[in-house]
Amino acid sequence: MLAFRIKTKGAMAQICQMPEPTPAENQVRVSIRACGLNFADLLMQKGSYQDTPGTPFTLGMEIAGVVAEVGNSVPHLKPGDRVAVFSGQGGLAESGVFDADRVIVIPDTMSFEDAAAIQIAYGTSHIALEHRARLQAGETLLVTGAAGGVGLTAIEIGKLMGASVIAQARGADKLVVAQRAGADHLIDADEDLRNRVRALGGADVVYDAIGGDVFKAAFRATNPEGRLLPIGFAGGEVPQIPANHLLVKNLSVIGVYIGGYLKFKPEIVHNSFSTLFRWHSEGRIKPHISHILPLQDAAKGLELLRDRKSTGKIVIQINSPL
């Protein structure tokens, strides 16, 4: 089978041939139909992601496909089931084996592409805003990097939870995408974020995927008792947080890493995915996918992600639809 694989530390991933895997007793083999790309894939390729596997390994953190083979100790899944898998790795391949407790059946109404795009971005935003920040109806949510994969989902979920949403993104085209997702107020990345947000009454919850100076400006525009969610650092700089300022305004900085919950509270992720799949079936959320590419163009997809030439998600299509 074909896989987009990193063979040695520091090497770029390449398409290569490898043997078809066989599932262990508590695993399933999935014929993969789609895989969502994430900024973490870029970090893994550099070896700087907190959960980078040892080499060799196959990139691809979130997949959708069809169960092809089931281990002897897996009673709840069967060949032919349409499933999503938050795999963490191994998704950019024609086939993969995954622990059964990471596999969830998807609704018949959900495409493989949507199932591959919904897990990490929507799951991160849902857990961050509902479980961690406890966003309340009527509060103001500031989303930075709002046209990116997680940013658009934060806008959608924030609106579903009754918040007023301020979206910050770079350029008119990306701001239009954020507006279509439901943002109430738009701020270009070239504008003074701190003053613009304060003029709108300040932010009660900050959902920041950029870091660096953007986080610092958002920090200064946060209302007393506000909650800040550092989701990622696409700008390249991990911000240093002045603890004395936290005291003055009684602020909370809340870490969110969806992969961590799979290790100590997997039910948080499973419950979130169940909610998100239901919302999708009800037409309340719809992933924005700007690019769908074949497996042979996985490197191009990562390049688009790195150069910020995409909005929402990039999905790699693998094999032919059923």
GROMACS .gro file of C-alpha atoms in nm:
model
  322
    1MET     CA    1   0.000   0.000   0.000
    2LEU     CA    2   0.099   0.366  -0.036
    3ALA     CA    3   0.179   0.587   0.265
    4PHE     CA    4   0.311   0.942   0.318
    5ARG     CA    5   0.590   0.849   0.554
    6ILE     CA    6   0.883   1.001   0.745
    7LYS     CA    7   1.161   0.744   0.740
    8THR     CA    8   1.431   0.916   0.945
    9LYS     CA    9   1.438   1.205   1.192
   10GLY     CA   10   1.464   1.540   1.016
   11ALA     CA   11   1.370   1.400   0.675
   12MET     CA   12   1.075   1.523   0.473
   13ALA     CA   13   0.780   1.287   0.438
   14GLN     CA   14   0.756   1.101   0.107
   15ILE     CA   15   0.512   0.870  -0.066
   16CYS     CA   16   0.639   0.513  -0.035
   17GLN     CA   17   0.524   0.153  -0.053
   18MET     CA   18   0.482  -0.050   0.265
   19PRO     CA   19   0.314  -0.379   0.363
   20GLU     CA   20  -0.058  -0.391   0.441
   21PRO     CA   21  -0.090  -0.387   0.825
   22THR     CA   22  -0.265  -0.653   1.032
   23PRO     CA   23  -0.471  -0.557   1.339
   24ALA     CA   24  -0.394  -0.687   1.688
   25GLU     CA   25  -0.674  -0.823   1.909
   26ASN     CA   26  -0.793  -0.479   2.024
   27GLN     CA   27  -0.744  -0.305   1.688
   28VAL     CA   28  -0.923  -0.259   1.359
   29ARG     CA   29  -0.785  -0.217   1.010
   30VAL     CA   30  -0.945   0.072   0.824
   31SER     CA   31  -0.948   0.128   0.450
   32ILE     CA   32  -0.885   0.502   0.457
   33ARG     CA   33  -1.093   0.733   0.241
   34ALA     CA   34  -0.996   1.079   0.371
   35CYS     CA   35  -0.746   1.241   0.608
   36GLY     CA   36  -0.751   1.596   0.743
   37LEU     CA   37  -0.426   1.792   0.755
   38ASN     CA   38  -0.327   1.986   1.066
   39PHE     CA   39  -0.058   2.235   1.165
   40ALA     CA   40   0.069   1.962   1.398
   41ASP     CA   41   0.164   1.756   1.090
   42LEU     CA   42   0.406   2.032   0.996
   43LEU     CA   43   0.551   2.033   1.347
   44MET     CA   44   0.587   1.654   1.342
   45GLN     CA   45   0.778   1.677   1.016
   46LYS     CA   46   1.022   1.913   1.193
   47GLY     CA   47   1.026   1.694   1.504
   48SER     CA   48   0.903   1.979   1.724
   49TYR     CA   49   0.552   1.856   1.809
   50GLN     CA   50   0.497   1.744   2.169
   51ASP     CA   51   0.368   1.404   2.053
   52THR     CA   52   0.599   1.337   1.760
   53PRO     CA   53   0.634   0.957   1.720
   54GLY     CA   54   0.967   0.788   1.675
   55THR     CA   55   1.071   0.729   1.316
   56PRO     CA   56   0.969   0.576   1.088
   57PHE     CA   57   0.604   0.681   1.098
   58THR     CA   58   0.320   0.792   0.872
   59LEU     CA   59   0.175   1.141   0.902
   60GLY     CA   60  -0.201   1.204   0.932
   61MET     CA   61  -0.386   1.263   1.259
   62GLU     CA   62  -0.757   1.237   1.175
   63ILE     CA   63  -0.912   1.000   0.926
   64ALA     CA   64  -1.235   0.858   0.794
   65GLY     CA   65  -1.290   0.533   0.612
   66VAL     CA   66  -1.438   0.184   0.619
   67VAL     CA   67  -1.358  -0.094   0.864
   68ALA     CA   68  -1.187  -0.371   0.664
   69GLU     CA   69  -1.080  -0.612   0.939
   70VAL     CA   70  -1.154  -0.645   1.311
   71GLY     CA   71  -0.939  -0.785   1.590
   72ASN     CA   72  -1.071  -1.076   1.799
   73SER     CA   73  -1.137  -0.856   2.105
   74VAL     CA   74  -1.343  -0.586   1.930
   75PRO     CA   75  -1.715  -0.666   1.968
   76HIS     CA   76  -1.865  -0.326   1.876
   77LEU     CA   77  -1.729  -0.282   1.523
   78LYS     CA   78  -1.759  -0.490   1.208
   79PRO     CA   79  -1.627  -0.487   0.852
   80GLY     CA   80  -1.816  -0.234   0.641
   81ASP     CA   81  -1.876   0.017   0.922
   82ARG     CA   82  -1.815   0.377   0.816
   83VAL     CA   83  -1.594   0.528   1.084
   84ALA     CA   84  -1.384   0.823   1.196
   85VAL     CA   85  -1.055   0.777   1.382
   86PHE     CA   86  -0.862   1.037   1.579
   87SER     CA   87  -0.546   0.841   1.514
   88GLY     CA   88  -0.268   1.089   1.596
   89GLN     CA   89  -0.060   0.936   1.315
   90GLY     CA   90  -0.093   0.689   1.031
   91GLY     CA   91  -0.376   0.861   0.845
   92LEU     CA   92  -0.199   0.953   0.520
   93ALA     CA   93  -0.202   0.599   0.387
   94GLU     CA   94  -0.431   0.371   0.194
   95SER     CA   95  -0.485   0.152   0.501
   96GLY     CA   96  -0.407   0.162   0.872
   97VAL     CA   97  -0.457  -0.025   1.199
   98PHE     CA   98  -0.588   0.168   1.496
   99ASP     CA   99  -0.690   0.098   1.855
  100ALA     CA  100  -1.061   0.026   1.862
  101ASP     CA  101  -1.126   0.276   2.142
  102ARG     CA  102  -1.026   0.557   1.904
  103VAL     CA  103  -1.277   0.451   1.638
  104ILE     CA  104  -1.630   0.591   1.623
  105VAL     CA  105  -1.904   0.512   1.374
  106ILE     CA  106  -2.014   0.812   1.167
  107PRO     CA  107  -2.367   0.892   1.048
  108ASP     CA  108  -2.468   0.775   0.700
  109THR     CA  109  -2.535   1.139   0.609
  110MET     CA  110  -2.176   1.245   0.678
  111SER     CA  111  -1.922   1.235   0.396
  112PHE     CA  112  -1.577   1.090   0.456
  113GLU     CA  113  -1.429   1.432   0.382
  114ASP     CA  114  -1.644   1.602   0.647
  115ALA     CA  115  -1.568   1.325   0.898
  116ALA     CA  116  -1.195   1.373   0.841
  117ALA     CA  117  -1.225   1.751   0.875
  118ILE     CA  118  -1.445   1.767   1.181
  119GLN     CA  119  -1.251   1.583   1.450
  120ILE     CA  120  -0.953   1.789   1.565
  121ALA     CA  121  -1.068   2.138   1.466
  122TYR     CA  122  -1.426   2.112   1.592
  123GLY     CA  123  -1.331   1.885   1.880
  124THR     CA  124  -1.067   2.130   2.002
  125SER     CA  125  -1.305   2.426   1.981
  126HIS     CA  126  -1.595   2.243   2.143
  127ILE     CA  127  -1.390   2.114   2.435
  128ALA     CA  128  -1.210   2.448   2.473
  129LEU     CA  129  -1.519   2.667   2.475
  130GLU     CA  130  -1.765   2.442   2.655
  131HIS     CA  131  -1.564   2.217   2.885
  132ARG     CA  132  -1.267   2.441   2.963
  133ALA     CA  133  -1.367   2.808   2.927
  134ARG     CA  134  -1.736   2.758   3.012
  135LEU     CA  135  -1.838   3.018   2.754
  136GLN     CA  136  -2.176   3.169   2.843
  137ALA     CA  137  -2.451   3.309   2.623
  138GLY     CA  138  -2.416   3.686   2.594
  139GLU     CA  139  -2.038   3.686   2.646
  140THR     CA  140  -1.792   3.817   2.387
  141LEU     CA  141  -1.556   3.569   2.225
  142LEU     CA  142  -1.244   3.687   2.041
  143VAL     CA  143  -1.107   3.441   1.784
  144THR     CA  144  -0.764   3.510   1.632
  145GLY     CA  145  -0.654   3.335   1.314
  146ALA     CA  146  -1.026   3.314   1.256
  147ALA     CA  147  -1.016   3.183   0.898
  148GLY     CA  148  -0.796   2.886   0.984
  149GLY     CA  149  -0.899   2.529   1.055
  150VAL     CA  150  -0.971   2.575   1.424
  151GLY     CA  151  -1.064   2.943   1.404
  152LEU     CA  152  -1.371   2.891   1.185
  153THR     CA  153  -1.495   2.613   1.412
  154ALA     CA  154  -1.458   2.840   1.716
  155ILE     CA  155  -1.675   3.101   1.544
  156GLU     CA  156  -1.944   2.845   1.460
  157ILE     CA  157  -1.949   2.687   1.805
  158GLY     CA  158  -1.928   3.024   1.982
  159LYS     CA  159  -2.239   3.138   1.794
  160LEU     CA  160  -2.418   2.811   1.874
  161MET     CA  161  -2.342   2.878   2.242
  162GLY     CA  162  -2.493   3.228   2.222
  163ALA     CA  163  -2.177   3.441   2.225
  164SER     CA  164  -2.100   3.757   2.031
  165VAL     CA  165  -1.794   3.676   1.819
  166ILE     CA  166  -1.509   3.905   1.716
  167ALA     CA  167  -1.298   3.751   1.438
  168GLN     CA  168  -0.941   3.855   1.355
  169ALA     CA  169  -0.780   3.736   1.031
  170ARG     CA  170  -0.541   3.862   0.766
  171GLY     CA  171  -0.697   4.018   0.455
  172ALA     CA  172  -1.043   4.085   0.320
  173ASP     CA  173  -1.088   3.740   0.165
  174LYS     CA  174  -1.026   3.560   0.493
  175LEU     CA  175  -1.247   3.802   0.684
  176VAL     CA  176  -1.531   3.726   0.443
  177VAL     CA  177  -1.490   3.356   0.523
  178ALA     CA  178  -1.504   3.436   0.896
  179GLN     CA  179  -1.814   3.648   0.844
  180ARG     CA  180  -1.987   3.365   0.659
  181ALA     CA  181  -1.912   3.139   0.956
  182GLY     CA  182  -2.111   3.379   1.174
  183ALA     CA  183  -1.866   3.638   1.310
  184ASP     CA  184  -2.037   3.957   1.436
  185HIS     CA  185  -1.730   4.184   1.415
  186LEU     CA  186  -1.425   4.165   1.188
  187ILE     CA  187  -1.071   4.290   1.254
  188ASP     CA  188  -0.791   4.273   0.997
  189ALA     CA  189  -0.454   4.149   1.123
  190ASP     CA  190  -0.300   4.483   1.021
  191GLU     CA  191  -0.528   4.676   1.258
  192ASP     CA  192  -0.466   4.758   1.624
  193LEU     CA  193  -0.622   4.448   1.782
  194ARG     CA  194  -0.612   4.571   2.140
  195ASN     CA  195  -0.785   4.905   2.071
  196ARG     CA  196  -1.039   4.759   1.830
  197VAL     CA  197  -1.144   4.489   2.077
  198ARG     CA  198  -1.160   4.733   2.367
  199ALA     CA  199  -1.376   4.966   2.159
  200LEU     CA  200  -1.617   4.674   2.116
  201GLY     CA  201  -1.638   4.626   2.493
  202GLY     CA  202  -1.347   4.386   2.544
  203ALA     CA  203  -1.333   4.008   2.527
  204ASP     CA  204  -1.462   3.768   2.791
  205VAL     CA  205  -1.302   3.465   2.626
  206VAL     CA  206  -1.000   3.471   2.392
  207TYR     CA  207  -0.943   3.179   2.155
  208ASP     CA  208  -0.593   3.235   2.017
  209ALA     CA  209  -0.429   3.018   1.753
  210ILE     CA  210  -0.151   3.264   1.663
  211GLY     CA  211   0.053   3.345   1.976
  212GLY     CA  212   0.328   3.609   1.980
  213ASP     CA  213   0.223   3.973   1.958
  214VAL     CA  214  -0.135   3.876   1.871
  215PHE     CA  215  -0.174   3.697   2.204
  216LYS     CA  216  -0.020   3.991   2.388
  217ALA     CA  217  -0.265   4.236   2.229
  218ALA     CA  218  -0.560   4.007   2.298
  219PHE     CA  219  -0.442   3.961   2.657
  220ARG     CA  220  -0.456   4.338   2.710
  221ALA     CA  221  -0.806   4.355   2.563
  222THR     CA  222  -0.951   4.086   2.792
  223ASN     CA  223  -1.216   4.187   3.043
  224PRO     CA  224  -1.185   4.121   3.419
  225GLU     CA  225  -1.244   3.751   3.496
  226GLY     CA  226  -1.178   3.672   3.130
  227ARG     CA  227  -1.046   3.337   3.014
  228LEU     CA  228  -0.768   3.300   2.758
  229LEU     CA  229  -0.723   2.982   2.555
  230PRO     CA  230  -0.379   2.951   2.388
  231ILE     CA  231  -0.475   2.699   2.119
  232GLY     CA  232  -0.164   2.718   1.903
  233PHE     CA  233   0.130   2.927   1.795
  234ALA     CA  234   0.100   2.961   1.417
  235GLY     CA  235   0.286   3.293   1.441
  236GLY     CA  236   0.591   3.102   1.564
  237GLU     CA  237   0.633   3.257   1.910
  238VAL     CA  238   0.506   3.103   2.233
  239PRO     CA  239   0.395   3.402   2.444
  240GLN     CA  240   0.526   3.462   2.794
  241ILE     CA  241   0.239   3.548   3.027
  242PRO     CA  242   0.292   3.818   3.295
  243ALA     CA  243   0.146   3.656   3.606
  244ASN     CA  244   0.107   3.992   3.782
  245HIS     CA  245  -0.138   4.103   3.513
  246LEU     CA  246  -0.341   3.788   3.572
  247LEU     CA  247  -0.382   3.898   3.932
  248VAL     CA  248  -0.487   4.254   3.853
  249LYS     CA  249  -0.782   4.150   3.633
  250ASN     CA  250  -0.844   3.804   3.783
  251LEU     CA  251  -0.775   3.640   3.448
  252SER     CA  252  -0.742   3.269   3.374
  253VAL     CA  253  -0.514   3.118   3.110
  254ILE     CA  254  -0.643   2.772   3.024
  255GLY     CA  255  -0.447   2.506   2.838
  256VAL     CA  256  -0.631   2.290   2.587
  257TYR     CA  257  -0.485   1.987   2.411
  258ILE     CA  258  -0.744   1.746   2.279
  259GLY     CA  259  -0.489   1.466   2.240
  260GLY     CA  260  -0.415   1.479   2.611
  261TYR     CA  261  -0.772   1.385   2.698
  262LEU     CA  262  -0.737   1.060   2.505
  263LYS     CA  263  -0.474   0.957   2.759
  264PHE     CA  264  -0.652   1.042   3.086
  265LYS     CA  265  -1.019   1.125   3.009
  266PRO     CA  266  -1.105   0.978   2.668
  267GLU     CA  267  -1.477   1.009   2.742
  268ILE     CA  268  -1.441   1.388   2.706
  269VAL     CA  269  -1.335   1.342   2.343
  270HIS     CA  270  -1.589   1.069   2.268
  271ASN     CA  271  -1.876   1.276   2.411
  272SER     CA  272  -1.761   1.580   2.216
  273PHE     CA  273  -1.746   1.387   1.889
  274SER     CA  274  -2.093   1.244   1.951
  275THR     CA  275  -2.228   1.596   2.000
  276LEU     CA  276  -2.048   1.727   1.691
  277PHE     CA  277  -2.169   1.441   1.471
  278ARG     CA  278  -2.526   1.506   1.590
  279TRP     CA  279  -2.491   1.878   1.517
  280HIS     CA  280  -2.363   1.790   1.169
  281SER     CA  281  -2.662   1.561   1.107
  282GLU     CA  282  -2.893   1.842   1.218
  283GLY     CA  283  -2.725   2.087   0.980
  284ARG     CA  284  -2.597   2.309   1.262
  285ILE     CA  285  -2.229   2.280   1.162
  286LYS     CA  286  -2.061   2.224   0.827
  287PRO     CA  287  -1.681   2.199   0.787
  288HIS     CA  288  -1.528   2.455   0.554
  289ILE     CA  289  -1.286   2.264   0.330
  290SER     CA  290  -1.086   2.487   0.098
  291HIS     CA  291  -0.879   2.213  -0.070
  292ILE     CA  292  -0.934   1.842  -0.142
  293LEU     CA  293  -0.621   1.677  -0.281
  294PRO     CA  294  -0.513   1.321  -0.368
  295LEU     CA  295  -0.262   1.133  -0.155
  296GLN     CA  296   0.009   1.197  -0.414
  297ASP     CA  297  -0.028   1.572  -0.340
  298ALA     CA  298  -0.002   1.544   0.040
  299ALA     CA  299   0.323   1.744   0.037
  300LYS     CA  300   0.148   2.020  -0.161
  301GLY     CA  301  -0.128   2.023   0.100
  302LEU     CA  302   0.124   2.073   0.380
  303GLU     CA  303   0.286   2.351   0.179
  304LEU     CA  304  -0.050   2.528   0.142
  305LEU     CA  305  -0.101   2.492   0.518
  306ARG     CA  306   0.246   2.623   0.600
  307ASP     CA  307   0.212   2.923   0.368
  308ARG     CA  308  -0.138   3.003   0.502
  309LYS     CA  309  -0.289   2.974   0.157
  310SER     CA  310  -0.587   2.774   0.278
  311THR     CA  311  -0.896   2.854   0.478
  312GLY     CA  312  -1.068   2.605   0.703
  313LYS     CA  313  -0.938   2.255   0.636
  314ILE     CA  314  -0.730   2.079   0.375
  315VAL     CA  315  -0.841   1.719   0.323
  316ILE     CA  316  -0.646   1.446   0.146
  317GLN     CA  317  -0.868   1.203  -0.045
  318ILE     CA  318  -0.747   0.843  -0.042
  319ASN     CA  319  -0.878   0.551  -0.249
  320SER     CA  320  -1.208   0.576  -0.434
  321PRO     CA  321  -1.540   0.645  -0.258
  322LEU     CA  322  -1.758   0.339  -0.203
   0.00000   0.00000   0.00000
